[in-house]
Amino acid sequence: MKLRRRTVLGAAGASLLAVPSIGSALAQDFPSKPLKMIVPYPPGGGTDGLGRITAQFLSEKLGQQIVVQNIGGASSTIGSDTVRRAEPDGYTILFNASLFVLGKTVVPSCPYNPQTDFRPIAQAGEAPLVLLANNNVPGSDYAAVMAAVAKDPKKFFVAISSGGSAGHIATLAWLKRIGIPLDQILYKGTAPANTDLMAGSVQFFMDPWTALLPLATSGRAKGLFVTSKERTPLAPNIPTSAEVGLKDFNLSSWYGVWAPKDTPDAVVNKLAAGMAAVSSDKGFVEKTTSLGIVPTARGPKEFAAFIKTEVEANTALLKEANFKPE
């Protein structure tokens, strides 16, 4: 009887081993229906624009339609939380900007931990930043402007588009580098900050160049430097940060794709492979480059490591600056 029992159990065990896991079974047919990409901002902004371009090309690579759904509000947490609570089957994914990964550091009411409640799929692209100065600020180049600032720093103010944004982080890093404690004015968005920069209420503003380069190229503000390693053809007269003496100052706003945390590896890998194909697609590169976006190709592991480094460095900068989120 013992021999028979072991034989039956062994056969049952072999049968169980032969059954594919739920994750692998799901991935075999994935995707077999349209996907939904949540962009947690209203239509028309920079994140929405890149998200829609990414969805278009990823749809082609996966062979399924991707419907973009805008769910804005609460500093992107409402839309992001919708993805967190979605079925972890790969059919609901998140497209968001770098501010997302700071979580409660910048949004105290944030209902999730970006690093543990989501699975990073891929980084989609990055937008370097540009430092603008009001035209009334003395000096025709960065060195001359900074010489004027050093003489009387209390006369100069720096705009911040939103707490914890890429521009805020870059501004803190810049002020730490130059050693001049300029006062910062916090705004609710890029548009009001631009308005006050033009009016002269603030003298400096650093944010992604996708929104600010037109001000410099039209002569409405001075472009002091860009944070890319090379000059951009969109504004070739603006020097890089390295050219003005800020070595290795190459910060940027970046964008990526995430899925709910329990999404199976096999599904994550299929989505990541699709994004890798998107990042090297000539049409995608041309379209994003014309908007000032630099395509990137970080897959799940590399993207997760990059996020960890970003969170640690940026949280330290915000803490050092005694930033208190509202």
mmCIF file of C-alpha atoms in Angstrom, residues 61-312:
data_model
loop_
_atom_site.group_PDB
_atom_site.id
_atom_site.type_symbol
_atom_site.label_atom_id
_atom_site.label_comp_id
_atom_site.label_asym_id
_atom_site.label_seq_id
_atom_site.Cartn_x
_atom_site.Cartn_y
_atom_site.Cartn_z
ATOM 1 C CA LYS A 61 4.966 46.609 -31.330
ATOM 2 C CA LEU A 62 2.468 44.595 -29.263
ATOM 3 C CA GLY A 63 -0.107 44.261 -32.011
ATOM 4 C CA GLN A 64 -2.938 45.545 -29.827
ATOM 5 C CA GLN A 65 -4.688 48.858 -29.392
ATOM 6 C CA ILE A 66 -3.657 50.928 -26.365
ATOM 7 C CA VAL A 67 -6.306 53.327 -25.108
ATOM 8 C CA VAL A 68 -4.925 56.366 -23.278
ATOM 9 C CA GLN A 69 -7.064 57.461 -20.337
ATOM 10 C CA ASN A 70 -6.391 60.722 -18.485
ATOM 11 C CA ILE A 71 -7.165 60.574 -14.763
ATOM 12 C CA GLY A 72 -5.766 63.751 -13.226
ATOM 13 C CA GLY A 73 -5.925 65.173 -9.742
ATOM 14 C CA ALA A 74 -4.073 65.218 -6.409
ATOM 15 C CA SER A 75 -0.634 65.664 -7.968
ATOM 16 C CA SER A 76 -1.104 62.581 -10.180
ATOM 17 C CA THR A 77 -1.880 60.258 -7.256
ATOM 18 C CA ILE A 78 -5.497 59.534 -8.254
ATOM 19 C CA GLY A 79 -4.610 58.156 -11.667
ATOM 20 C CA SER A 80 -1.540 56.348 -10.363
ATOM 21 C CA ASP A 81 -3.554 54.706 -7.597
ATOM 22 C CA THR A 82 -6.049 53.518 -10.213
ATOM 23 C CA VAL A 83 -3.227 51.477 -11.744
ATOM 24 C CA ARG A 84 -2.063 50.223 -8.349
ATOM 25 C CA ARG A 85 -5.544 48.809 -7.693
ATOM 26 C CA ALA A 86 -5.981 47.388 -11.198
ATOM 27 C CA GLU A 87 -5.859 43.695 -12.041
ATOM 28 C CA PRO A 88 -2.130 42.801 -12.318
ATOM 29 C CA ASP A 89 -2.450 41.243 -15.739
ATOM 30 C CA GLY A 90 -0.573 43.808 -17.830
ATOM 31 C CA TYR A 91 -3.686 45.278 -19.422
ATOM 32 C CA THR A 92 -3.648 48.436 -17.273
ATOM 33 C CA ILE A 93 -0.340 50.301 -17.222
ATOM 34 C CA LEU A 94 0.807 53.683 -15.966
ATOM 35 C CA PHE A 95 2.660 56.403 -17.835
ATOM 36 C CA ASN A 96 4.090 58.986 -15.459
ATOM 37 C CA ALA A 97 6.868 61.517 -14.897
ATOM 38 C CA SER A 98 9.805 61.480 -12.482
ATOM 39 C CA LEU A 99 7.914 63.327 -9.718
ATOM 40 C CA PHE A 100 5.865 60.141 -9.239
ATOM 41 C CA VAL A 101 8.674 58.149 -7.607
ATOM 42 C CA LEU A 102 9.052 60.571 -4.676
ATOM 43 C CA GLY A 103 5.649 59.594 -3.275
ATOM 44 C CA LYS A 104 4.951 60.886 0.225
ATOM 45 C CA THR A 105 8.112 62.993 0.151
ATOM 46 C CA VAL A 106 6.223 65.508 -1.997
ATOM 47 C CA VAL A 107 2.570 64.442 -1.578
ATOM 48 C CA PRO A 108 1.843 63.585 2.093
ATOM 49 C CA SER A 109 -1.536 62.062 1.239
ATOM 50 C CA CYS A 110 -0.032 59.719 -1.381
ATOM 51 C CA PRO A 111 -1.762 56.325 -0.860
ATOM 52 C CA TYR A 112 1.037 54.144 -2.207
ATOM 53 C CA ASN A 113 4.776 53.504 -2.176
ATOM 54 C CA PRO A 114 5.985 53.997 -5.777
ATOM 55 C CA GLN A 115 8.883 51.564 -5.339
ATOM 56 C CA THR A 116 6.990 48.674 -3.753
ATOM 57 C CA ASP A 117 3.445 49.009 -5.117
ATOM 58 C CA PHE A 118 4.407 49.117 -8.808
ATOM 59 C CA ARG A 119 6.662 47.223 -11.186
ATOM 60 C CA PRO A 120 8.856 49.373 -13.424
ATOM 61 C CA ILE A 121 8.564 48.371 -17.072
ATOM 62 C CA ALA A 122 10.820 50.827 -18.877
ATOM 63 C CA GLN A 123 12.009 54.390 -18.961
ATOM 64 C CA ALA A 124 10.529 56.041 -22.034
ATOM 65 C CA GLY A 125 12.588 59.199 -22.338
ATOM 66 C CA GLU A 126 14.024 62.213 -20.606
ATOM 67 C CA ALA A 127 13.897 65.958 -21.048
ATOM 68 C CA PRO A 128 16.950 67.965 -19.977
ATOM 69 C CA LEU A 129 16.386 71.313 -18.312
ATOM 70 C CA VAL A 130 17.262 74.898 -19.092
ATOM 71 C CA LEU A 131 18.012 77.758 -16.716
ATOM 72 C CA LEU A 132 16.321 80.980 -17.794
ATOM 73 C CA ALA A 133 16.903 84.499 -16.540
ATOM 74 C CA ASN A 134 14.685 87.520 -16.894
ATOM 75 C CA ASN A 135 16.007 89.880 -19.573
ATOM 76 C CA ASN A 136 16.510 92.637 -16.991
ATOM 77 C CA VAL A 137 19.059 90.593 -15.062
ATOM 78 C CA PRO A 138 22.515 92.159 -15.665
ATOM 79 C CA GLY A 139 24.929 90.238 -17.887
ATOM 80 C CA SER A 140 24.826 88.705 -21.335
ATOM 81 C CA ASP A 141 26.122 85.236 -20.375
ATOM 82 C CA TYR A 142 26.175 82.903 -17.395
ATOM 83 C CA ALA A 143 29.459 84.170 -15.941
ATOM 84 C CA ALA A 144 28.391 87.816 -16.104
ATOM 85 C CA VAL A 145 24.951 87.061 -14.673
ATOM 86 C CA MET A 146 26.410 85.121 -11.752
ATOM 87 C CA ALA A 147 28.876 87.896 -11.046
ATOM 88 C CA ALA A 148 25.929 90.290 -10.686
ATOM 89 C CA VAL A 149 24.072 87.835 -8.462
ATOM 90 C CA ALA A 150 27.079 87.333 -6.196
ATOM 91 C CA LYS A 151 27.235 91.084 -5.515
ATOM 92 C CA ASP A 152 23.718 91.263 -4.088
ATOM 93 C CA PRO A 153 21.966 87.866 -3.949
ATOM 94 C CA LYS A 154 18.994 89.228 -1.974
ATOM 95 C CA LYS A 155 17.763 91.018 -5.100
ATOM 96 C CA PHE A 156 17.245 87.750 -6.976
ATOM 97 C CA PHE A 157 14.521 85.110 -6.697
ATOM 98 C CA VAL A 158 14.164 81.670 -8.276
ATOM 99 C CA ALA A 159 10.828 80.234 -9.431
ATOM 100 C CA ILE A 160 9.892 76.616 -8.657
ATOM 101 C CA SER A 161 7.075 75.158 -10.781
ATOM 102 C CA SER A 162 6.056 72.597 -8.149
ATOM 103 C CA GLY A 163 7.520 71.001 -5.053
ATOM 104 C CA GLY A 164 9.639 67.948 -5.797
ATOM 105 C CA SER A 165 9.548 68.473 -9.568
ATOM 106 C CA ALA A 166 12.618 67.881 -11.716
ATOM 107 C CA GLY A 167 13.082 71.644 -11.917
ATOM 108 C CA HIS A 168 12.919 71.951 -8.129
ATOM 109 C CA ILE A 169 15.504 69.193 -7.648
ATOM 110 C CA ALA A 170 17.785 70.728 -10.279
ATOM 111 C CA THR A 171 17.441 74.184 -8.724
ATOM 112 C CA LEU A 172 18.416 72.853 -5.304
ATOM 113 C CA ALA A 173 21.416 71.065 -6.824
ATOM 114 C CA TRP A 174 22.409 74.234 -8.702
ATOM 115 C CA LEU A 175 22.159 76.478 -5.625
ATOM 116 C CA LYS A 176 24.181 73.970 -3.631
ATOM 117 C CA ARG A 177 26.828 73.902 -6.358
ATOM 118 C CA ILE A 178 27.194 77.695 -6.633
ATOM 119 C CA GLY A 179 26.932 78.275 -2.883
ATOM 120 C CA ILE A 180 24.542 81.230 -3.156
ATOM 121 C CA PRO A 181 21.331 80.926 -1.060
ATOM 122 C CA LEU A 182 18.802 82.542 -3.407
ATOM 123 C CA ASP A 183 15.216 82.694 -2.182
ATOM 124 C CA GLN A 184 12.802 80.366 -3.948
ATOM 125 C CA ILE A 185 9.169 81.059 -4.853
ATOM 126 C CA LEU A 186 6.945 77.971 -5.142
ATOM 127 C CA TYR A 187 4.243 78.007 -7.832
ATOM 128 C CA LYS A 188 1.475 75.640 -8.876
ATOM 129 C CA GLY A 189 2.688 74.863 -12.352
ATOM 130 C CA THR A 190 5.008 76.071 -15.082
ATOM 131 C CA ALA A 191 2.629 78.640 -16.599
ATOM 132 C CA PRO A 192 2.340 80.976 -13.576
ATOM 133 C CA ALA A 193 6.087 80.699 -12.980
ATOM 134 C CA ASN A 194 6.711 81.718 -16.600
ATOM 135 C CA THR A 195 4.358 84.681 -16.216
ATOM 136 C CA ASP A 196 6.222 85.996 -13.203
ATOM 137 C CA LEU A 197 9.588 85.402 -14.865
ATOM 138 C CA MET A 198 8.489 87.514 -17.837
ATOM 139 C CA ALA A 199 7.151 90.202 -15.497
ATOM 140 C CA GLY A 200 10.360 90.288 -13.480
ATOM 141 C CA SER A 201 8.769 89.205 -10.192
ATOM 142 C CA VAL A 202 11.310 86.362 -10.177
ATOM 143 C CA GLN A 203 14.642 86.470 -11.955
ATOM 144 C CA PHE A 204 15.450 82.784 -12.586
ATOM 145 C CA PHE A 205 13.553 79.651 -13.523
ATOM 146 C CA MET A 206 14.863 76.153 -14.274
ATOM 147 C CA ASP A 207 12.504 73.506 -15.650
ATOM 148 C CA PRO A 208 12.380 70.971 -18.515
ATOM 149 C CA TRP A 209 13.352 72.611 -21.771
ATOM 150 C CA THR A 210 10.270 71.216 -23.518
ATOM 151 C CA ALA A 211 8.300 74.070 -21.929
ATOM 152 C CA LEU A 212 10.947 76.783 -21.568
ATOM 153 C CA LEU A 213 13.093 76.772 -24.702
ATOM 154 C CA PRO A 214 10.550 78.799 -26.733
ATOM 155 C CA LEU A 215 10.986 81.660 -24.264
ATOM 156 C CA ALA A 216 14.730 81.682 -24.859
ATOM 157 C CA THR A 217 14.655 81.223 -28.628
ATOM 158 C CA SER A 218 12.086 84.016 -29.002
ATOM 159 C CA GLY A 219 14.199 86.420 -26.953
ATOM 160 C CA ARG A 220 11.652 86.728 -24.130
ATOM 161 C CA ALA A 221 14.202 85.381 -21.631
ATOM 162 C CA LYS A 222 17.904 84.612 -21.436
ATOM 163 C CA GLY A 223 18.883 80.956 -21.788
ATOM 164 C CA LEU A 224 21.907 80.562 -19.501
ATOM 165 C CA PHE A 225 22.593 76.845 -19.901
ATOM 166 C CA VAL A 226 21.004 73.482 -20.689
ATOM 167 C CA THR A 227 21.634 70.390 -18.581
ATOM 168 C CA SER A 228 22.245 68.054 -21.526
ATOM 169 C CA LYS A 229 25.738 66.803 -22.324
ATOM 170 C CA GLU A 230 25.572 68.395 -25.757
ATOM 171 C CA ARG A 231 23.883 71.517 -27.068
ATOM 172 C CA THR A 232 20.421 71.007 -28.416
ATOM 173 C CA PRO A 233 19.651 71.781 -32.067
ATOM 174 C CA LEU A 234 16.403 73.292 -30.770
ATOM 175 C CA ALA A 235 18.439 76.148 -29.261
ATOM 176 C CA PRO A 236 22.056 75.801 -30.432
ATOM 177 C CA ASN A 237 23.162 79.135 -28.981
ATOM 178 C CA ILE A 238 22.560 78.068 -25.384
ATOM 179 C CA PRO A 239 25.674 76.497 -23.818
ATOM 180 C CA THR A 240 25.655 73.267 -21.831
ATOM 181 C CA SER A 241 26.096 73.199 -18.071
ATOM 182 C CA ALA A 242 29.625 71.836 -18.549
ATOM 183 C CA GLU A 243 30.489 74.735 -20.850
ATOM 184 C CA VAL A 244 29.614 77.266 -18.147
ATOM 185 C CA GLY A 245 31.680 75.425 -15.541
ATOM 186 C CA LEU A 246 29.115 73.056 -13.994
ATOM 187 C CA LYS A 247 30.784 69.709 -14.600
ATOM 188 C CA ASP A 248 28.546 66.597 -14.539
ATOM 189 C CA PHE A 249 25.444 68.708 -13.985
ATOM 190 C CA ASN A 250 23.211 66.644 -16.281
ATOM 191 C CA LEU A 251 19.885 66.429 -14.481
ATOM 192 C CA SER A 252 16.631 65.931 -16.341
ATOM 193 C CA SER A 253 12.944 65.253 -16.084
ATOM 194 C CA TRP A 254 12.199 61.695 -17.132
ATOM 195 C CA TYR A 255 9.208 59.528 -17.959
ATOM 196 C CA GLY A 256 8.401 55.855 -17.676
ATOM 197 C CA VAL A 257 5.921 52.992 -17.758
ATOM 198 C CA TRP A 258 4.825 50.959 -14.723
ATOM 199 C CA ALA A 259 2.439 48.063 -13.980
ATOM 200 C CA PRO A 260 0.790 46.874 -10.734
ATOM 201 C CA LYS A 261 3.239 45.137 -8.376
ATOM 202 C CA ASP A 262 1.921 41.579 -8.826
ATOM 203 C CA THR A 263 2.120 41.599 -12.613
ATOM 204 C CA PRO A 264 3.854 38.321 -13.625
ATOM 205 C CA ASP A 265 7.462 38.427 -14.811
ATOM 206 C CA ALA A 266 6.564 36.999 -18.196
ATOM 207 C CA VAL A 267 4.054 39.794 -18.837
ATOM 208 C CA VAL A 268 6.463 42.457 -17.590
ATOM 209 C CA ASN A 269 9.121 41.079 -19.920
ATOM 210 C CA LYS A 270 6.767 41.230 -22.914
ATOM 211 C CA LEU A 271 5.874 44.844 -22.151
ATOM 212 C CA ALA A 272 9.548 45.672 -21.629
ATOM 213 C CA ALA A 273 10.506 44.059 -24.930
ATOM 214 C CA GLY A 274 7.853 46.153 -26.630
ATOM 215 C CA MET A 275 9.236 49.315 -25.039
ATOM 216 C CA ALA A 276 12.787 48.370 -26.063
ATOM 217 C CA ALA A 277 11.579 48.104 -29.652
ATOM 218 C CA VAL A 278 9.822 51.461 -29.320
ATOM 219 C CA SER A 279 12.958 53.224 -28.059
ATOM 220 C CA SER A 280 14.908 52.189 -31.158
ATOM 221 C CA ASP A 281 12.109 52.874 -33.637
ATOM 222 C CA LYS A 282 13.231 55.565 -36.079
ATOM 223 C CA GLY A 283 9.788 57.167 -36.169
ATOM 224 C CA PHE A 284 9.608 57.341 -32.371
ATOM 225 C CA VAL A 285 13.093 58.823 -32.125
ATOM 226 C CA GLU A 286 12.319 61.478 -34.724
ATOM 227 C CA LYS A 287 8.999 62.402 -33.173
ATOM 228 C CA THR A 288 10.271 62.677 -29.611
ATOM 229 C CA THR A 289 13.515 64.423 -30.542
ATOM 230 C CA SER A 290 11.552 67.139 -32.336
ATOM 231 C CA LEU A 291 9.781 67.785 -29.021
ATOM 232 C CA GLY A 292 12.999 67.932 -27.031
ATOM 233 C CA ILE A 293 12.672 64.430 -25.559
ATOM 234 C CA VAL A 294 15.693 62.144 -25.538
ATOM 235 C CA PRO A 295 14.551 58.485 -25.914
ATOM 236 C CA THR A 296 16.000 56.059 -23.367
ATOM 237 C CA ALA A 297 16.102 52.280 -23.200
ATOM 238 C CA ARG A 298 16.260 51.278 -19.540
ATOM 239 C CA GLY A 299 14.497 47.956 -18.984
ATOM 240 C CA PRO A 300 12.912 46.715 -15.726
ATOM 241 C CA LYS A 301 16.060 45.954 -13.696
ATOM 242 C CA GLU A 302 18.072 48.941 -14.881
ATOM 243 C CA PHE A 303 15.063 51.237 -14.503
ATOM 244 C CA ALA A 304 14.433 50.004 -10.939
ATOM 245 C CA ALA A 305 18.070 50.633 -9.997
ATOM 246 C CA PHE A 306 17.941 54.086 -11.599
ATOM 247 C CA ILE A 307 14.762 54.932 -9.655
ATOM 248 C CA LYS A 308 16.365 53.852 -6.367
ATOM 249 C CA THR A 309 19.351 56.111 -6.988
ATOM 250 C CA GLU A 310 17.121 59.020 -8.006
ATOM 251 C CA VAL A 311 14.917 58.707 -4.930
ATOM 252 C CA GLU A 312 17.875 58.567 -2.549
#
